[in-house]
Amino acid sequence: MKSRYKVTLAAVLLGGGIVAGSLMNNSVNGASSSGQPGTADDPVVTKSYVDQKIAQALKGGTTTNASSSKSTNSAASTTNVTSNVTTSGASSTGKASTSVEQTEELKVVDVKPGQKLIAKAGSEFILRNGYAVVFSMDASGAIDITSGTEIVHNQAVEKNHLLSFPREGRGIQVKEGQKFGLVVMVRGGYTLQ
C-alpha cells in the first residue's frame, strides 16, 4: 500500500508542477510588448541609425546624413589610436633601435635573431611563430596571462600565450641558437633593438 501511495503522490506532484509551469510561462509571454519585432509597434533599428540619433543628441539635435555620420565615426576612431614612430640612429650598443608608441591596435612585428623586442609599460605580446625567451634586467619578467604564471629572464615563451609587461625595459628575444626570427603580435608601445 505504501508504494502505491508514493507512486500516486509522485504523479500528482509531477502533474501539478507541469500545470503550474505552463501557467507561469503564459504569464511571462504576456509580459512582453504587444507587437512583433519589426512592426510599427516594435521597430527594428540599425546601428547606424542609433549612432546618428546619438550624434544628433550630442550636437543639440542637428540633422546629419549617414555619410557624414560615418566620416565622423572614422575620424573619432582615428583620434583614439595614436601612432608615433621614431627611429634613433645608433644606440649605446651601436645598433639602430625603433621605438613605436601604439594604443588599442594589434600590430604584427618581425624580430630577427640578435634583436630584442622591449615592451613599454602595460604592453601585451602574443608569440605567433618562432622560439623566444623573456628578456629582463631585474628578477621579475613577464606575466603569462594565459597560464597565470610569471616568466622570468631567459625562460621560454609558449606560442599563442598572452604576455603582459607591467614595467618598461622587459621584453622577448630570439632563443639562443635559433636561426629563424619571431613573429609577434603587439598591443601597446615597444622598442625593437
Coordinates of N, CA, C and O in Angstrom, one line a residue:
M1 N 0.8 -1.2 0.0 CA 0.0 0.0 0.0 C 0.9 1.3 0.0 O 0.5 2.2 -0.6
K2 N 2.0 1.2 0.7 CA 2.8 2.4 0.8 C 3.4 2.7 -0.6 O 3.5 3.9 -0.9
S3 N 3.8 1.7 -1.4 CA 4.4 2.0 -2.7 C 3.4 2.6 -3.6 O 3.7 3.5 -4.4
R4 N 2.1 2.1 -3.6 CA 1.1 2.7 -4.4 C 0.8 4.1 -4.0 O 0.6 5.0 -4.9
Y5 N 0.9 4.4 -2.7 CA 0.7 5.8 -2.3 C 1.8 6.7 -2.8 O 1.6 7.8 -3.2
K6 N 3.1 6.2 -2.7 CA 4.2 7.0 -3.2 C 4.1 7.3 -4.7 O 4.4 8.4 -5.1
V7 N 3.7 6.3 -5.5 CA 3.6 6.5 -6.9 C 2.6 7.5 -7.2 O 2.7 8.4 -8.1
T8 N 1.4 7.4 -6.6 CA 0.3 8.3 -6.8 C 0.7 9.7 -6.4 O 0.4 10.7 -7.2
L9 N 1.4 9.9 -5.3 CA 1.8 11.2 -4.8 C 2.8 11.8 -5.8 O 2.7 13.0 -6.1
A10 N 3.7 11.0 -6.3 CA 4.7 11.5 -7.3 C 4.1 11.9 -8.5 O 4.4 13.0 -9.1
A11 N 3.1 11.2 -9.0 CA 2.4 11.5 -10.3 C 1.6 12.8 -10.1 O 1.6 13.7 -11.0
V12 N 0.9 13.0 -8.9 CA 0.2 14.2 -8.7 C 1.1 15.4 -8.6 O 0.8 16.5 -9.2
L13 N 2.2 15.3 -7.9 CA 3.2 16.4 -7.8 C 3.8 16.7 -9.1 O 3.9 17.9 -9.5
L14 N 4.1 15.7 -9.9 CA 4.7 16.0 -11.3 C 3.7 16.7 -12.2 O 4.0 17.7 -12.8
G15 N 2.5 16.2 -12.2 CA 1.4 16.8 -13.0 C 1.1 18.3 -12.5 O 0.9 19.2 -13.3
G16 N 1.1 18.5 -11.2 CA 0.9 19.8 -10.7 C 2.0 20.8 -11.0 O 1.8 21.9 -11.3
G17 N 3.2 20.3 -11.0 CA 4.4 21.1 -11.4 C 4.3 21.5 -12.9 O 4.6 22.6 -13.3
I18 N 3.8 20.5 -13.7 CA 3.7 20.8 -15.2 C 2.6 21.9 -15.4 O 2.8 22.8 -16.2
V19 N 1.5 21.8 -14.7 CA 0.4 22.7 -14.9 C 0.9 24.1 -14.4 O 0.6 25.1 -15.0
A20 N 1.5 24.2 -13.2 CA 1.9 25.4 -12.7 C 3.0 26.1 -13.6 O 3.0 27.3 -13.8
G21 N 3.9 25.3 -14.1 CA 4.9 25.8 -15.0 C 4.3 26.4 -16.3 O 4.8 27.4 -16.8
S22 N 3.3 25.7 -16.9 CA 2.7 26.2 -18.1 C 2.0 27.5 -17.8 O 1.9 28.4 -18.7
L23 N 1.3 27.6 -16.7 CA 0.6 28.8 -16.3 C 1.6 30.0 -16.1 O 1.3 31.1 -16.6
M24 N 2.7 29.7 -15.5 CA 3.7 30.8 -15.3 C 4.3 31.2 -16.7 O 4.6 32.4 -16.9
N25 N 4.5 30.3 -17.6 CA 5.1 30.6 -18.9 C 4.1 31.5 -19.7 O 4.6 32.4 -20.3
N26 N 2.9 31.2 -19.6 CA 1.9 32.1 -20.3 C 1.9 33.5 -19.8 O 1.8 34.4 -20.5
S27 N 2.0 33.6 -18.4 CA 2.0 35.0 -17.9 C 3.3 35.7 -18.3 O 3.3 36.9 -18.5
V28 N 4.4 35.0 -18.4 CA 5.7 35.7 -18.8 C 5.6 36.1 -20.3 O 6.0 37.1 -20.7
N29 N 5.0 35.2 -21.1 CA 4.9 35.6 -22.5 C 4.0 36.8 -22.7 O 4.2 37.6 -23.6
G30 N 3.0 36.9 -21.9 CA 2.1 38.1 -21.9 C 2.7 39.4 -21.5 O 2.3 40.5 -21.7
A31 N 3.9 39.3 -20.7 CA 4.5 40.5 -20.2 C 5.3 41.2 -21.3 O 5.7 42.4 -21.1
S32 N 5.6 40.6 -22.4 CA 6.3 41.3 -23.5 C 5.5 42.3 -24.2 O 4.3 42.4 -23.9
S33 N 6.1 43.1 -25.1 CA 5.3 44.1 -25.8 C 4.3 43.5 -26.7 O 4.4 42.3 -27.1
S34 N 3.3 44.3 -27.0 CA 2.1 43.7 -27.7 C 2.5 43.4 -29.2 O 1.8 42.5 -29.8
G35 N 3.4 44.1 -29.8 CA 3.7 43.8 -31.2 C 4.9 42.9 -31.5 O 5.7 42.6 -30.6
Q36 N 4.9 42.4 -32.7 CA 6.1 41.5 -33.1 C 7.2 42.4 -33.4 O 7.1 43.5 -33.8
P37 N 8.5 41.9 -33.2 CA 9.6 42.7 -33.6 C 9.6 43.0 -35.1 O 9.3 42.2 -35.9
G38 N 9.9 44.3 -35.4 CA 9.9 44.7 -36.8 C 8.6 45.3 -37.3 O 8.5 45.8 -38.4
T39 N 7.6 45.4 -36.4 CA 6.4 46.1 -36.8 C 6.4 47.5 -36.3 O 7.4 48.0 -35.8
A40 N 5.4 48.3 -36.6 CA 5.3 49.7 -36.3 C 5.3 49.9 -34.7 O 5.8 50.9 -34.2
D41 N 4.8 48.9 -34.0 CA 4.8 49.0 -32.5 C 6.1 48.7 -31.9 O 6.5 49.2 -30.9
D42 N 6.9 47.8 -32.6 CA 8.2 47.5 -32.1 C 9.2 47.4 -33.2 O 9.5 46.4 -33.8
P43 N 9.7 48.6 -33.7 CA 10.6 48.6 -34.9 C 12.0 48.1 -34.6 O 12.5 48.2 -33.5
V44 N 12.6 47.5 -35.6 CA 14.0 47.1 -35.5 C 14.8 48.2 -36.1 O 14.5 48.7 -37.2
V45 N 15.9 48.6 -35.4 CA 16.7 49.7 -35.9 C 18.1 49.2 -36.1 O 18.6 48.3 -35.5
T46 N 18.8 49.9 -37.0 CA 20.2 49.5 -37.3 C 21.2 50.3 -36.4 O 20.8 51.4 -35.8
K47 N 22.4 49.9 -36.3 CA 23.4 50.5 -35.5 C 23.7 51.9 -36.0 O 23.8 52.9 -35.3
S48 N 23.7 52.1 -37.4 CA 24.0 53.4 -37.9 C 22.9 54.4 -37.5 O 23.1 55.6 -37.3
Y49 N 21.6 53.9 -37.5 CA 20.5 54.8 -37.1 C 20.7 55.2 -35.6 O 20.5 56.4 -35.3
V50 N 21.0 54.3 -34.8 CA 21.2 54.6 -33.4 C 22.4 55.6 -33.2 O 22.3 56.6 -32.5
D51 N 23.5 55.3 -33.9 CA 24.7 56.2 -33.9 C 24.3 57.6 -34.4 O 24.8 58.6 -33.8
Q52 N 23.5 57.7 -35.4 CA 23.1 59.0 -35.9 C 22.2 59.8 -34.9 O 22.4 61.0 -34.7
K53 N 21.3 59.1 -34.2 CA 20.5 59.7 -33.2 C 21.3 60.1 -32.0 O 21.1 61.2 -31.4
I54 N 22.3 59.4 -31.6 CA 23.2 59.8 -30.5 C 24.0 61.0 -30.9 O 24.1 61.9 -30.1
A55 N 24.5 61.0 -32.1 CA 25.3 62.2 -32.6 C 24.4 63.4 -32.6 O 24.8 64.5 -32.2
Q56 N 23.1 63.2 -33.0 CA 22.2 64.4 -33.0 C 21.9 64.9 -31.6 O 21.9 66.1 -31.3
A57 N 21.8 64.0 -30.7 CA 21.6 64.3 -29.3 C 22.8 65.1 -28.7 O 22.6 66.0 -27.9
L58 N 24.0 64.6 -29.0 CA 25.2 65.3 -28.5 C 25.4 66.6 -29.1 O 25.9 67.5 -28.5
K59 N 25.0 66.8 -30.4 CA 25.1 68.1 -31.1 C 24.0 69.1 -30.9 O 24.0 70.1 -31.4
G60 N 23.0 68.6 -30.1 CA 21.9 69.5 -29.8 C 20.8 69.4 -30.8 O 20.0 70.3 -31.0
G61 N 20.7 68.2 -31.5 CA 19.5 67.9 -32.4 C 19.7 68.3 -33.8 O 18.7 68.4 -34.5
T62 N 20.9 68.6 -34.2 CA 21.1 69.0 -35.7 C 21.0 67.7 -36.5 O 21.3 66.6 -36.1
T63 N 20.6 67.9 -37.7 CA 20.4 66.8 -38.6 C 21.6 66.5 -39.4 O 22.2 67.5 -40.0
T64 N 22.0 65.2 -39.5 CA 23.2 64.9 -40.4 C 22.8 63.7 -41.2 O 21.9 62.9 -40.8
N65 N 23.4 63.5 -42.3 CA 23.1 62.4 -43.2 C 24.0 61.2 -42.8 O 25.0 61.4 -42.1
A66 N 23.8 60.0 -43.3 CA 24.5 58.8 -42.9 C 26.0 58.9 -43.3 O 26.9 58.5 -42.6
S67 N 26.3 59.5 -44.5 CA 27.7 59.6 -44.9 C 28.5 60.5 -44.0 O 29.7 60.2 -43.7
S68 N 28.0 61.6 -43.6 CA 28.7 62.4 -42.7 C 28.9 61.8 -41.3 O 29.9 62.0 -40.6
S69 N 27.9 61.0 -40.9 CA 28.0 60.3 -39.6 C 29.1 59.3 -39.7 O 29.8 59.1 -38.7
K70 N 29.2 58.6 -40.8 CA 30.3 57.6 -41.0 C 31.7 58.2 -41.0 O 32.6 57.7 -40.4
S71 N 31.8 59.4 -41.6 CA 33.1 60.0 -41.6 C 33.4 60.6 -40.3 O 34.6 60.6 -39.9
T72 N 32.4 61.0 -39.5 CA 32.7 61.5 -38.1 C 33.1 60.3 -37.3 O 34.1 60.5 -36.5
N73 N 32.5 59.1 -37.4 CA 32.9 58.0 -36.6 C 34.3 57.5 -37.0 O 35.1 57.2 -36.1
S74 N 34.7 57.5 -38.3 CA 36.0 57.1 -38.6 C 37.1 58.1 -38.2 O 38.2 57.8 -37.8
A75 N 36.7 59.4 -38.2 CA 37.7 60.4 -37.7 C 37.8 60.3 -36.2 O 38.9 60.4 -35.6
A76 N 36.7 59.9 -35.4 CA 36.8 59.8 -34.0 C 37.7 58.5 -33.7 O 38.5 58.6 -32.7
S77 N 37.5 57.5 -34.4 CA 38.3 56.3 -34.1 C 39.8 56.5 -34.5 O 40.7 55.9 -33.8
T78 N 40.1 57.4 -35.5 CA 41.4 57.7 -35.8 C 42.1 58.5 -34.7 O 43.3 58.3 -34.4
T79 N 41.4 59.3 -34.0 CA 42.0 60.1 -32.9 C 42.2 59.3 -31.7 O 43.0 59.6 -30.9
N80 N 41.4 58.2 -31.5 CA 41.6 57.3 -30.4 C 42.9 56.5 -30.5 O 43.5 56.1 -29.5
V81 N 43.3 56.2 -31.7 CA 44.5 55.4 -31.9 C 45.6 56.3 -32.3 O 45.6 57.0 -33.4
T82 N 46.6 56.4 -31.5 CA 47.7 57.3 -31.8 C 48.9 56.5 -32.1 O 49.2 55.4 -31.6
S83 N 49.7 56.9 -33.1 CA 50.8 56.2 -33.6 C 52.0 57.2 -33.7 O 51.9 58.2 -34.4
N84 N 53.1 56.9 -33.1 CA 54.2 57.8 -33.1 C 55.4 56.9 -33.3 O 55.8 56.2 -32.4
V85 N 56.0 57.0 -34.4 CA 57.2 56.1 -34.8 C 58.4 57.0 -34.8 O 58.4 58.0 -35.5
T86 N 59.4 56.6 -34.1 CA 60.7 57.3 -34.1 C 61.8 56.3 -34.3 O 61.8 55.2 -33.7
T87 N 62.8 56.7 -35.1 CA 64.0 55.9 -35.3 C 65.2 56.6 -34.8 O 65.4 57.7 -35.3
S88 N 65.9 56.1 -33.9 CA 67.1 56.8 -33.4 C 68.3 56.2 -34.2 O 68.2 55.0 -34.7
G89 N 69.3 56.9 -34.3 CA 70.5 56.5 -35.1 C 71.2 55.3 -34.4 O 70.7 54.2 -34.4
A90 N 72.3 55.5 -33.7 CA 73.0 54.5 -33.1 C 72.7 54.5 -31.6 O 72.8 55.5 -30.9
S91 N 72.4 53.4 -31.0 CA 72.2 53.3 -29.5 C 73.5 53.0 -28.9 O 74.6 53.0 -29.5
S92 N 73.5 52.8 -27.6 CA 74.8 52.5 -26.9 C 75.4 51.3 -27.3 O 76.6 51.1 -27.2
T93 N 74.7 50.3 -27.9 CA 75.3 49.1 -28.4 C 75.7 49.2 -29.8 O 76.3 48.2 -30.4
G94 N 75.5 50.3 -30.5 CA 75.9 50.5 -31.8 C 74.9 50.0 -32.9 O 75.1 50.1 -34.0
K95 N 73.7 49.6 -32.4 CA 72.7 49.1 -33.3 C 71.5 50.1 -33.3 O 71.3 50.8 -32.3
A96 N 70.9 50.2 -34.4 CA 69.7 51.1 -34.5 C 68.5 50.5 -33.8 O 68.3 49.3 -33.8
S97 N 67.8 51.4 -33.2 CA 66.6 50.9 -32.5 C 65.3 51.7 -33.0 O 65.5 52.8 -33.4
T98 N 64.2 51.0 -33.0 CA 63.0 51.6 -33.5 C 62.0 51.6 -32.3 O 61.8 50.6 -31.7
S99 N 61.5 52.8 -32.0 CA 60.5 52.9 -30.9 C 59.1 53.2 -31.5 O 59.0 54.1 -32.3
V100 N 58.1 52.4 -31.1 CA 56.8 52.6 -31.6 C 55.8 52.8 -30.4 O 55.9 51.9 -29.5
E101 N 55.0 53.8 -30.4 CA 54.0 54.0 -29.4 C 52.7 53.8 -30.0 O 52.3 54.5 -30.9
Q102 N 52.0 52.7 -29.6 CA 50.7 52.4 -30.1 C 49.7 52.1 -29.0 O 50.1 51.6 -28.0
T103 N 48.4 52.4 -29.2 CA 47.4 52.1 -28.3 C 46.2 51.4 -29.0 O 45.9 51.8 -30.1
E104 N 45.6 50.4 -28.3 CA 44.4 49.8 -28.8 C 44.5 49.1 -30.2 O 43.4 48.9 -30.8
E105 N 45.6 48.9 -30.7 CA 45.7 48.3 -32.0 C 46.8 47.2 -32.0 O 47.9 47.4 -31.4
L106 N 46.4 46.0 -32.5 CA 47.4 45.0 -32.6 C 48.3 45.2 -33.8 O 47.7 45.5 -34.9
K107 N 49.5 45.0 -33.6 CA 50.5 45.2 -34.8 C 51.4 43.9 -34.8 O 51.8 43.4 -33.8
V108 N 51.6 43.4 -36.0 CA 52.5 42.3 -36.2 C 53.9 42.8 -36.4 O 54.2 43.6 -37.3
V109 N 54.8 42.3 -35.6 CA 56.2 42.7 -35.6 C 57.1 41.5 -35.8 O 56.9 40.4 -35.2
D110 N 58.1 41.6 -36.8 CA 59.1 40.6 -37.0 C 60.3 40.9 -36.3 O 60.9 42.0 -36.4
V111 N 60.8 39.9 -35.5 CA 62.0 40.1 -34.7 C 63.1 39.1 -35.2 O 62.9 37.9 -35.3
K112 N 64.2 39.7 -35.7 CA 65.3 38.9 -36.3 C 66.2 38.4 -35.2 O 66.2 38.9 -34.1
P113 N 66.9 37.3 -35.4 CA 67.9 36.8 -34.4 C 68.9 37.9 -34.0 O 69.4 38.6 -34.9
G114 N 69.1 38.0 -32.8 CA 70.0 39.1 -32.3 C 69.3 40.3 -31.9 O 69.8 41.2 -31.2
Q115 N 68.0 40.5 -32.2 CA 67.2 41.6 -31.8 C 66.4 41.3 -30.6 O 66.1 40.2 -30.3
K116 N 66.0 42.4 -29.9 CA 65.2 42.3 -28.7 C 64.0 43.2 -28.9 O 64.1 44.3 -29.4
L117 N 62.8 42.6 -28.5 CA 61.6 43.4 -28.6 C 61.3 43.8 -27.2 O 60.8 43.0 -26.3
I118 N 61.5 45.1 -26.8 CA 61.4 45.6 -25.5 C 60.0 46.3 -25.4 O 59.7 47.2 -26.2
A119 N 59.3 45.9 -24.4 CA 57.9 46.5 -24.2 C 57.9 47.7 -23.4 O 58.8 47.9 -22.5
K120 N 57.0 48.6 -23.7 CA 56.7 49.8 -22.8 C 55.8 49.3 -21.7 O 55.2 48.2 -21.8
A121 N 55.6 50.1 -20.7 CA 54.8 49.6 -19.5 C 53.4 49.4 -20.0 O 52.8 50.2 -20.7
G122 N 52.8 48.2 -19.6 CA 51.5 47.9 -20.0 C 51.2 47.3 -21.3 O 50.1 47.0 -21.7
S123 N 52.3 47.0 -22.0 CA 52.2 46.4 -23.4 C 51.9 44.9 -23.3 O 52.2 44.3 -22.2
E124 N 51.3 44.4 -24.3 CA 51.0 42.9 -24.4 C 51.6 42.3 -25.7 O 51.5 42.9 -26.7
F125 N 52.1 41.1 -25.6 CA 52.7 40.4 -26.7 C 52.0 39.1 -26.8 O 51.7 38.5 -25.8
I126 N 51.9 38.6 -28.0 CA 51.5 37.2 -28.3 C 52.5 36.7 -29.3 O 52.6 37.2 -30.4
L127 N 53.3 35.6 -28.9 CA 54.2 35.0 -29.8 C 53.5 34.1 -30.8 O 52.8 33.2 -30.3
R128 N 53.5 34.4 -32.1 CA 52.8 33.6 -33.1 C 53.7 32.6 -33.7 O 53.3 31.5 -34.1
N129 N 55.0 32.9 -33.9 CA 55.9 31.9 -34.6 C 57.3 32.1 -34.1 O 57.7 33.3 -33.9
G130 N 58.0 31.1 -33.9 CA 59.4 31.1 -33.5 C 59.6 30.7 -32.1 O 58.6 30.3 -31.4
Y131 N 60.9 30.6 -31.6 CA 61.2 30.2 -30.3 C 61.8 31.4 -29.6 O 62.8 32.0 -30.0
A132 N 61.2 31.9 -28.5 CA 61.6 33.1 -27.8 C 61.8 32.8 -26.3 O 61.3 31.8 -25.7
V133 N 62.6 33.7 -25.7 CA 62.8 33.7 -24.3 C 62.5 35.1 -23.8 O 62.6 36.1 -24.5
V134 N 62.2 35.3 -22.5 CA 61.9 36.6 -21.9 C 63.3 37.3 -21.6 O 64.2 36.6 -21.2
F135 N 63.3 38.5 -21.9 CA 64.4 39.4 -21.5 C 64.0 40.3 -20.4 O 63.0 41.0 -20.5
S136 N 64.8 40.4 -19.4 CA 64.5 41.3 -18.3 C 65.8 41.6 -17.5 O 66.7 40.8 -17.4
M137 N 65.9 42.9 -17.1 CA 67.1 43.3 -16.4 C 67.0 43.0 -14.9 O 68.1 43.1 -14.2
D138 N 65.8 42.8 -14.4 CA 65.7 42.5 -13.0 C 65.2 41.1 -12.7 O 65.1 40.3 -13.7
A139 N 64.8 40.8 -11.5 CA 64.4 39.4 -11.1 C 63.0 39.1 -11.7 O 62.8 37.9 -12.0
S140 N 62.2 40.0 -11.9 CA 60.9 39.8 -12.5 C 60.9 39.8 -14.0 O 61.9 40.2 -14.6
G141 N 59.9 39.3 -14.6 CA 59.9 39.2 -16.1 C 58.5 39.6 -16.6 O 58.1 40.7 -16.3
A142 N 57.9 38.7 -17.3 CA 56.6 39.0 -17.9 C 55.5 38.1 -17.2 O 55.9 37.1 -16.7
I143 N 54.3 38.5 -17.4 CA 53.2 37.7 -16.8 C 52.5 37.0 -18.0 O 52.1 37.7 -19.0
D144 N 52.5 35.7 -17.9 CA 51.8 34.9 -18.9 C 50.3 34.8 -18.5 O 50.0 34.0 -17.6
I145 N 49.5 35.7 -19.1 CA 48.1 35.8 -18.6 C 47.3 34.5 -19.0 O 46.4 34.1 -18.2
T146 N 47.7 33.8 -20.1 CA 47.0 32.6 -20.5 C 47.2 31.5 -19.5 O 46.2 30.8 -19.1
S147 N 48.4 31.3 -19.0 CA 48.6 30.2 -18.0 C 48.6 30.7 -16.6 O 48.5 29.9 -15.6
G148 N 48.6 32.0 -16.4 CA 48.5 32.6 -15.0 C 49.9 32.4 -14.3 O 49.9 32.3 -13.0
T149 N 51.0 32.5 -15.0 CA 52.3 32.3 -14.3 C 53.2 33.5 -14.7 O 52.9 34.3 -15.6
E150 N 54.3 33.6 -14.0 CA 55.3 34.6 -14.3 C 56.4 34.0 -15.0 O 56.9 32.9 -14.6
I151 N 56.9 34.6 -16.1 CA 58.1 34.1 -16.8 C 59.2 35.0 -16.5 O 59.2 36.2 -16.8
V152 N 60.3 34.5 -16.0 CA 61.5 35.3 -15.6 C 62.5 35.3 -16.8 O 62.3 34.6 -17.8
H153 N 63.6 36.0 -16.6 CA 64.7 36.2 -17.6 C 65.2 34.8 -18.1 O 65.4 33.9 -17.3
N154 N 65.3 34.7 -19.4 CA 65.8 33.5 -20.1 C 64.9 32.3 -20.0 O 65.3 31.2 -20.3
Q155 N 63.6 32.5 -19.6 CA 62.7 31.4 -19.6 C 61.9 31.4 -20.9 O 61.6 32.4 -21.4
A156 N 61.6 30.2 -21.4 CA 60.9 30.1 -22.7 C 59.5 30.6 -22.7 O 58.8 30.6 -21.7
V157 N 59.1 31.2 -23.8 CA 57.8 31.7 -24.0 C 57.0 30.7 -24.9 O 57.5 30.3 -25.9
E158 N 55.8 30.4 -24.5 CA 54.9 29.5 -25.2 C 54.2 30.3 -26.3 O 53.8 31.4 -26.2
K159 N 54.0 29.6 -27.5 CA 53.3 30.2 -28.6 C 51.8 30.4 -28.2 O 51.3 29.6 -27.5
N160 N 51.3 31.5 -28.8 CA 49.9 31.8 -28.6 C 49.4 32.1 -27.2 O 48.3 31.9 -26.9
H161 N 50.4 32.5 -26.3 CA 50.0 32.9 -25.0 C 50.1 34.4 -24.9 O 51.1 35.0 -25.4
L162 N 49.2 35.0 -24.2 CA 49.2 36.4 -24.0 C 50.1 36.8 -22.9 O 50.0 36.4 -21.7
L163 N 51.1 37.6 -23.2 CA 52.1 38.1 -22.2 C 51.9 39.6 -21.9 O 51.6 40.4 -22.8
S164 N 51.9 39.9 -20.6 CA 51.8 41.3 -20.2 C 53.1 41.8 -19.5 O 53.7 41.0 -18.8
F165 N 53.5 43.0 -19.9 CA 54.7 43.6 -19.3 C 54.3 44.8 -18.5 O 54.0 45.9 -19.0
P166 N 54.3 44.6 -17.2 CA 53.8 45.7 -16.3 C 54.8 46.9 -16.2 O 54.4 48.0 -15.9
R167 N 56.1 46.6 -16.5 CA 57.1 47.7 -16.4 C 57.9 47.8 -17.7 O 58.0 46.8 -18.4
E168 N 58.4 48.9 -17.9 CA 59.3 49.2 -19.1 C 60.6 48.5 -18.9 O 61.1 48.2 -17.8
G169 N 61.3 48.1 -20.1 CA 62.6 47.5 -20.0 C 62.6 46.0 -20.1 O 63.6 45.4 -20.0
R170 N 61.4 45.4 -20.2 CA 61.3 43.9 -20.3 C 60.8 43.6 -21.7 O 60.2 44.4 -22.3
G171 N 61.1 42.4 -22.1 CA 60.7 42.0 -23.4 C 61.0 40.6 -23.8 O 61.2 39.8 -22.9
I172 N 61.1 40.3 -25.1 CA 61.4 39.0 -25.5 C 62.5 39.1 -26.6 O 62.7 40.1 -27.2
Q173 N 63.2 38.0 -26.8 CA 64.2 37.9 -27.8 C 64.3 36.5 -28.3 O 63.7 35.6 -27.7
V174 N 64.9 36.3 -29.5 CA 65.0 35.0 -30.1 C 65.9 34.1 -29.2 O 66.9 34.5 -28.7
K175 N 65.4 32.9 -29.0 CA 66.1 31.9 -28.2 C 67.5 31.7 -28.8 O 67.7 31.6 -30.0
E176 N 68.5 31.5 -27.9 CA 69.9 31.3 -28.3 C 70.0 30.1 -29.2 O 69.5 29.0 -28.9
G177 N 70.7 30.2 -30.3 CA 71.0 29.1 -31.2 C 69.9 29.0 -32.3 O 70.0 28.1 -33.2
Q178 N 68.9 29.8 -32.4 CA 67.9 29.8 -33.4 C 68.3 30.6 -34.6 O 68.7 31.8 -34.4
K179 N 68.1 30.1 -35.8 CA 68.5 30.9 -36.9 C 67.3 31.6 -37.6 O 67.4 32.5 -38.4
F180 N 66.0 31.3 -37.1 CA 64.8 32.0 -37.6 C 64.3 33.0 -36.6 O 64.5 32.8 -35.4
G181 N 63.7 34.0 -37.1 CA 63.2 35.1 -36.2 C 61.8 34.7 -35.6 O 61.4 33.6 -35.6
L182 N 61.2 35.8 -35.0 CA 60.0 35.6 -34.3 C 58.9 36.5 -35.1 O 59.2 37.5 -35.7
V183 N 57.7 36.0 -35.0 CA 56.5 36.8 -35.4 C 55.7 37.0 -34.1 O 55.2 36.1 -33.5
V184 N 55.5 38.3 -33.8 CA 54.9 38.7 -32.5 C 53.8 39.7 -32.8 O 54.0 40.6 -33.5
M185 N 52.6 39.4 -32.2 CA 51.5 40.4 -32.2 C 51.7 41.3 -31.0 O 51.8 40.8 -29.9
V186 N 51.7 42.6 -31.2 CA 52.0 43.6 -30.1 C 50.8 44.5 -29.9 O 50.3 45.1 -30.9
R187 N 50.4 44.8 -28.7 CA 49.4 45.8 -28.4 C 50.1 46.7 -27.4 O 50.5 46.3 -26.3
G188 N 50.3 48.0 -27.7 CA 51.0 48.9 -26.8 C 52.3 49.3 -27.4 O 52.7 49.0 -28.5
G189 N 53.1 50.1 -26.7 CA 54.3 50.6 -27.1 C 55.4 49.6 -27.0 O 55.4 48.7 -26.2
Y190 N 56.4 49.7 -27.9 CA 57.6 48.8 -27.9 C 58.8 49.4 -28.5 O 58.7 50.4 -29.2
T191 N 59.9 48.8 -28.3 CA 61.2 49.3 -28.9 C 61.8 48.0 -29.4 O 61.9 47.0 -28.8
L192 N 62.3 48.1 -30.7 CA 63.0 47.0 -31.3 C 64.4 47.3 -31.4 O 64.8 48.3 -32.0
Q193 N 65.3 46.6 -30.6 CA 66.7 46.8 -30.6 C 67.5 45.7 -31.2 O 67.2 44.6 -31.1

